[in-house]
Coordinates of C-alpha atoms in Angstrom, one line a residue:
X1192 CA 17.6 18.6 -14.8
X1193 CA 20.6 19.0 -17.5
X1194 CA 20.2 17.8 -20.7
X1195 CA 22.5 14.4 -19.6
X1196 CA 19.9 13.5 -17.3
X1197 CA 16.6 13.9 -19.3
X1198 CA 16.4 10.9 -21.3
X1199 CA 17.6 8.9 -18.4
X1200 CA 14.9 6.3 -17.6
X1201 CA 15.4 4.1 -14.3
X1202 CA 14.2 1.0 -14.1
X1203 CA 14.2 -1.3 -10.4
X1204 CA 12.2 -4.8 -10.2
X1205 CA 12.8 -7.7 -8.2
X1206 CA 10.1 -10.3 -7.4
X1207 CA 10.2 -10.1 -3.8
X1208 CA 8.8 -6.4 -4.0
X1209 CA 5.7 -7.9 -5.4
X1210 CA 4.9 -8.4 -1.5
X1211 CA 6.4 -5.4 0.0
X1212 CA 4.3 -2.5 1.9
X1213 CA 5.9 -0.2 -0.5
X1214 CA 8.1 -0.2 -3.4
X1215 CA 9.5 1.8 -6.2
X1216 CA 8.9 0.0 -9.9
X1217 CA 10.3 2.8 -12.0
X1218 CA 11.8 6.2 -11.8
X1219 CA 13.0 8.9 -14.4
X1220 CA 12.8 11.8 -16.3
X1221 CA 12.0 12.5 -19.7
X1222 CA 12.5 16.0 -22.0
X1223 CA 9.8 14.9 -24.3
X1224 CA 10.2 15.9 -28.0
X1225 CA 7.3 17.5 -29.8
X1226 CA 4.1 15.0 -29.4
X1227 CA 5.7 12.4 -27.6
X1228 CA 3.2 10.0 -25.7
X1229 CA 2.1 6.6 -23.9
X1230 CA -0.3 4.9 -24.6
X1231 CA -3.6 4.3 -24.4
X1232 CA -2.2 1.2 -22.2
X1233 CA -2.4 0.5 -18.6
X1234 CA 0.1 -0.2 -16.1
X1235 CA 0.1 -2.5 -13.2
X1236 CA 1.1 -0.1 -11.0
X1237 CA 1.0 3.6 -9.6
X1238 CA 2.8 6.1 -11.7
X1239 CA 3.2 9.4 -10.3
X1240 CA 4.5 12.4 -12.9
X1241 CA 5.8 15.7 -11.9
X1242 CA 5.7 18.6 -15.0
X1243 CA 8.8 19.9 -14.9
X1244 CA 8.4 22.9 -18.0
X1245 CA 6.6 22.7 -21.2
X1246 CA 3.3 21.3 -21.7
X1247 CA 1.1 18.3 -22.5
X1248 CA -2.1 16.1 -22.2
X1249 CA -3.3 13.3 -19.6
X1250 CA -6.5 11.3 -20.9
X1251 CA -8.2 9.5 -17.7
X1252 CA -11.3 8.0 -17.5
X1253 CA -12.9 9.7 -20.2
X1254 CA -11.2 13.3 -19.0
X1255 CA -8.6 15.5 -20.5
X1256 CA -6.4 17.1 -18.2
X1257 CA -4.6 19.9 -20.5
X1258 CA -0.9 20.5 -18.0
X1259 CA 1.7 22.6 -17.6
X1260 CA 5.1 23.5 -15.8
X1261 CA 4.4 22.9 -11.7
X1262 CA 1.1 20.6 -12.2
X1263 CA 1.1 16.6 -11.4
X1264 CA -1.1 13.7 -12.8
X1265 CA -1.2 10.2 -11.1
X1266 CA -2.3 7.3 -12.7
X1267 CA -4.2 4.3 -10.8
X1268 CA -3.0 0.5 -11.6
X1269 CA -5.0 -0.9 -14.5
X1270 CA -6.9 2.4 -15.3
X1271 CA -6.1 3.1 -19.3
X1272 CA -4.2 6.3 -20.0
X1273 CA -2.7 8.2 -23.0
X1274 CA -0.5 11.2 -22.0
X1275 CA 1.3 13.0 -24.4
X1276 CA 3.5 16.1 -25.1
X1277 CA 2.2 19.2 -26.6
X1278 CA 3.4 20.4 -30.2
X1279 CA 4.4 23.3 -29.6
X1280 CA 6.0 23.3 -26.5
X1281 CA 6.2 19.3 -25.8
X1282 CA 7.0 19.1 -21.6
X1283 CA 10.0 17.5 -19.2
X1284 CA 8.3 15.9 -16.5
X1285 CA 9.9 13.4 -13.8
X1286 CA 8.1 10.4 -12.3
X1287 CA 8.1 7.3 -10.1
X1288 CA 6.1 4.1 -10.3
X1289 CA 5.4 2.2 -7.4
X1290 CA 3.6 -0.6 -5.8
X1291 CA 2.8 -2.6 -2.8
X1292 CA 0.5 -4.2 -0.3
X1293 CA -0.3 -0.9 0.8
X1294 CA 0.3 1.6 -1.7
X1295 CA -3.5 2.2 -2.4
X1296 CA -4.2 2.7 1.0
X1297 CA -2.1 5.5 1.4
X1298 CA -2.8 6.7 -1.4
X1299 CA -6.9 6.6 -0.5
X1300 CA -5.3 9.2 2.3
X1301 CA -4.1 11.6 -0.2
X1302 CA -5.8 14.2 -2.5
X1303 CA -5.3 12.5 -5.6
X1304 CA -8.3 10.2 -6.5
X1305 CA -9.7 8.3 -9.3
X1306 CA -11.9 11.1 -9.9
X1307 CA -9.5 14.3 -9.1
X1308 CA -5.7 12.6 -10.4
X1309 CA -4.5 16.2 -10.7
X1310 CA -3.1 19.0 -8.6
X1311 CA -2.5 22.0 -10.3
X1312 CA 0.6 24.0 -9.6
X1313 CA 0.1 23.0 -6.0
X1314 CA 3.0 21.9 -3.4
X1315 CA 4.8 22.1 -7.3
X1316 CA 8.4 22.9 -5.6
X1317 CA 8.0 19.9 -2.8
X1318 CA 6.7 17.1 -5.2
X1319 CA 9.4 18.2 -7.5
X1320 CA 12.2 17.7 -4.9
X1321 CA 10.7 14.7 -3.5
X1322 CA 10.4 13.3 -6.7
X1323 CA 14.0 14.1 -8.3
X1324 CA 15.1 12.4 -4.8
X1325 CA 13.9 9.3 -5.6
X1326 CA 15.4 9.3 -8.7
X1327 CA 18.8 10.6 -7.8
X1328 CA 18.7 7.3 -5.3
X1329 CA 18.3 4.9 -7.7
X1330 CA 20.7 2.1 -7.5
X1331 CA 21.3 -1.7 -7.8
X1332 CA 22.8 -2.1 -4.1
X1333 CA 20.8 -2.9 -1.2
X1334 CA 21.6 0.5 0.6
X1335 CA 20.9 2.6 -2.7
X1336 CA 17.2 0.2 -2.7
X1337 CA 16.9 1.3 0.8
X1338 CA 17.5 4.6 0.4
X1339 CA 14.7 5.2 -2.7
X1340 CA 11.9 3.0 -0.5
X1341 CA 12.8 6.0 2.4
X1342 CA 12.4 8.5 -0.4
X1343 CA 9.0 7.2 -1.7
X1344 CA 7.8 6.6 1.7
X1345 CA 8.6 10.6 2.5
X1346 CA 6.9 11.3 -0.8
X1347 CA 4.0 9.9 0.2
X1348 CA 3.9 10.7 3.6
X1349 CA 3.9 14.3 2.3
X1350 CA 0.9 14.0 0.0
X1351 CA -0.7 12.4 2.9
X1352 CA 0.3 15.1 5.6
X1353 CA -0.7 18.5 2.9
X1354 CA -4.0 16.7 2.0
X1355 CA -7.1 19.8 2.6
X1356 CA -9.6 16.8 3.9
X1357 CA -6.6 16.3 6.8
X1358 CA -5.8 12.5 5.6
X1359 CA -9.3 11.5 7.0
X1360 CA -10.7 10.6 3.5
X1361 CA -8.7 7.4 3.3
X1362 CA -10.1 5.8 6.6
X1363 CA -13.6 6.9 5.6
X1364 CA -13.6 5.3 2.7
X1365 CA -12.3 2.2 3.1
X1366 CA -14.5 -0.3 5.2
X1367 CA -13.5 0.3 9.0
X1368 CA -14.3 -3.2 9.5
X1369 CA -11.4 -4.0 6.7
X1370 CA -8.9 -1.6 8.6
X1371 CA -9.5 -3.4 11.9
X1372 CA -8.9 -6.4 10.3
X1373 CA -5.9 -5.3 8.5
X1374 CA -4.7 -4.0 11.6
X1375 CA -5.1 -7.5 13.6
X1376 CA -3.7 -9.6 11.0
X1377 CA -0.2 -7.2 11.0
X1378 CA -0.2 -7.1 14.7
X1379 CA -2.4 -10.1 16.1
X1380 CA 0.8 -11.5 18.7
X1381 CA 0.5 -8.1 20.4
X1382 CA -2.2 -7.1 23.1
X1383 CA -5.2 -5.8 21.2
X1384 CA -8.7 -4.5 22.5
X1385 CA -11.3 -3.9 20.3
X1386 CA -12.2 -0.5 21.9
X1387 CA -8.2 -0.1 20.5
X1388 CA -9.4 -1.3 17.2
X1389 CA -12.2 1.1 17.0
X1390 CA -9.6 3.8 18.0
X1391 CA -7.6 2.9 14.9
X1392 CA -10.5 2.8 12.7
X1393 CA -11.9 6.3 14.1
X1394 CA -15.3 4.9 14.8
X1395 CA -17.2 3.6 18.1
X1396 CA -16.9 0.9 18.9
X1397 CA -20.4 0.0 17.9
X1398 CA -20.3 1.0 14.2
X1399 CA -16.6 -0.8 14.2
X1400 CA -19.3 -4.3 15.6
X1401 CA -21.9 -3.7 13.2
X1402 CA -19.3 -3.1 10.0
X1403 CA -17.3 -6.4 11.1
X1404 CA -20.7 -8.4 11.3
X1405 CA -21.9 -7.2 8.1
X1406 CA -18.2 -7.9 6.1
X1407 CA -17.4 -10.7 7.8
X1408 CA -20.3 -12.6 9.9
X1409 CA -18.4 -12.2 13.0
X1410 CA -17.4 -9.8 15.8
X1411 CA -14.2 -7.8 15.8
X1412 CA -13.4 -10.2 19.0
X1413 CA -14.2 -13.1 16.9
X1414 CA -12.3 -12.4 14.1
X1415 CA -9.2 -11.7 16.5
X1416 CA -9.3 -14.7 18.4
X1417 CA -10.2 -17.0 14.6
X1418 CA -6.9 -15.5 13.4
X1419 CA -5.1 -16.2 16.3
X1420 CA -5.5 -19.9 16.4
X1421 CA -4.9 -20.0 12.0
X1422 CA -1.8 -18.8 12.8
X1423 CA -1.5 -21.5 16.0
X1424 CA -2.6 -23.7 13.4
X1425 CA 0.4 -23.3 11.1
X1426 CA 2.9 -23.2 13.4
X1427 CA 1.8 -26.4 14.9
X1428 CA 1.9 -28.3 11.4
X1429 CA 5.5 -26.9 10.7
X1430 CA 7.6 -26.5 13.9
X1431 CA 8.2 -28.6 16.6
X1432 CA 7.6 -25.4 19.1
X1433 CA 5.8 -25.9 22.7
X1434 CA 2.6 -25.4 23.3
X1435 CA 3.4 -22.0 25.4
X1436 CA 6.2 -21.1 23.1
X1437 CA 3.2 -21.0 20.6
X1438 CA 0.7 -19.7 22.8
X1439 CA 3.3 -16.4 23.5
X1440 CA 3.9 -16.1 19.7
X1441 CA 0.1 -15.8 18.5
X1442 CA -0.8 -13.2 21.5
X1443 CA -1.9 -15.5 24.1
X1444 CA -0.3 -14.7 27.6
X1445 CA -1.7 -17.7 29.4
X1446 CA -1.2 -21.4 27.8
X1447 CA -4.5 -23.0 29.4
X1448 CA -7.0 -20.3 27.9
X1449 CA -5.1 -20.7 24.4
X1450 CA -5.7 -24.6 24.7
X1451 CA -9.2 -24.0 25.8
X1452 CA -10.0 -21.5 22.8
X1453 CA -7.9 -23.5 20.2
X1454 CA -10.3 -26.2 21.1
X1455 CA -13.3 -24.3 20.9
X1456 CA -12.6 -22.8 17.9
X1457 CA -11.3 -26.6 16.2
X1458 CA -12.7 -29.2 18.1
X1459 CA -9.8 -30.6 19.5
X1460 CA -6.3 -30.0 21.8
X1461 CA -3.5 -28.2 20.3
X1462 CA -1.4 -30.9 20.7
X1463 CA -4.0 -33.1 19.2
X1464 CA -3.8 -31.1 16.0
X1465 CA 0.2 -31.2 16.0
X1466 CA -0.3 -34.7 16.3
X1467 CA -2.3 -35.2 13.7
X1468 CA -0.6 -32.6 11.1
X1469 CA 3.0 -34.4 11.9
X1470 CA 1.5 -37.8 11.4
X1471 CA 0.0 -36.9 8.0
X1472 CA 3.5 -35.1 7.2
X1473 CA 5.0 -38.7 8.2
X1474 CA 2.5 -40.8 5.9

């Protein structure tokens, strides 16, 4: 990076990224001068460094991570840190921030943990390209946003892809029940089988049962049909929709089982609900 660029620091915020999958907070580059740090502080978000040359020091969790030219430090949100520049030869390091509904579970998928937020010298000429990509994108206009969420989603699908434990660590980590239901919520109007969801999960389909009755009292197929008549439920309070318009748009191919499970589930007809929600509107 010329000298120009180094103290360049990018900034990009707007509210409806606060519910995005992914999204970049911050992006920039820094020639530190001698000493120069953050912190200790935490941030609401991920923050990603690259060392570009020099050196410096990342506190974490009671650790000191002593780094150099090639080597990369990642912060978690709300985790205190305190990084600084060395004396003597105080570092240059580029970095991105980012967030989003599912930031932390790609991340879980990478290398870089809570307990290991370092790699040393590894993948250094990747990371550092991937990274000085997202912040050559940066931009105010809607196809310069577009283009740094591509960059950051290539970033991390990297650091997912070059992980030694294959991506695997991620899935085995997190609840398989909570993946399932992850999954179901994101893509409930679509045709789902719970020998699909087990798939998805990488477990049988008996551990995926016994995980989904233990986090949430009820059977994968249970939770699956539950969420499929909330969201019948809302879109009977607020649209004037059919019953088999509905029916199609919550995942139901056939109009008289929806009505028979709605009613199961509620205690009464579809329609009677839509009634009753557009009569209380009306009140």
């Amino acid at each position: 990076m010329n000298e120009q660029q180094s103290s360049i620091y990018k900034h990009s915020l707007k509210l409806e990224r606060r519910t995005a999958s992914l999204y970049v907070q911050n992006t920039g580059c820094q020639q530190c001068p001698p000493s120069y740090g953050w912190g200790p502080g935490v941030r609401n978000h991920f923050l990603l460094h690259h060392v570009i040359g020099g050196r410096g020091v990342f506190l974490y969790k009671n650790q000191r991570y002593d780094l150099q030219a090639g080597d990369t430090f990642l912060a978690y949100p709300d985790a205190t840190i305190h990084y600084y520049a060395d004396a003597q030869e105080p570092w240059e390091y580029v970095w991105v921030g980012f967030g989003g509904l599912d930031a932390a579970s790609y991340m879980g998928q990478t290398d870089l943990t809570e307990e290991e937020p370092v790699y040393r010298g590894r993948d250094s000429g990747e990371l550092r390209t991937l990274l000085e990509d997202i912040y050559r994108s940066y931009g105010t206009s809607t196809a310069e946003s577009l283009a740094m969420t591509a960059r950051l989603y290539q970033l991390l699908s990297f650091l997912v892809r070059t992980a030694r434990h294959g991506g695997q660590r991620g899935k085995e980590a997190a609840d398989c029940a909570l993946l399932a239901a992850e999954y179901i919520i994101n893509h409930y109007e679509t045709p789902i089988t719970v020998e699909g969801l087990a798939a998805y999960a990488s477990v049988s389909h008996s551990s995926l049962y016994r995980r989904f009755m233990k986090r949430f009292q009820m059977s994968p197929k249970r939770f699956l049909l539950e969420y499929r008549i909330e969201r019948a439920c809302a879109l009977l309070s607020t649209t004037s929709h059919s019953i088999q318009e509905i029916s199609n748009s919550v995942g139901f191919e056939d109009p008289f089982y929806f009505s028979r499970a709605f009613k199961e589930v509620k205690g009464i007809s579809p329609r009677q609900y839509a009634n009753q929600a557009r009569g209380s509107r009306e009140a």
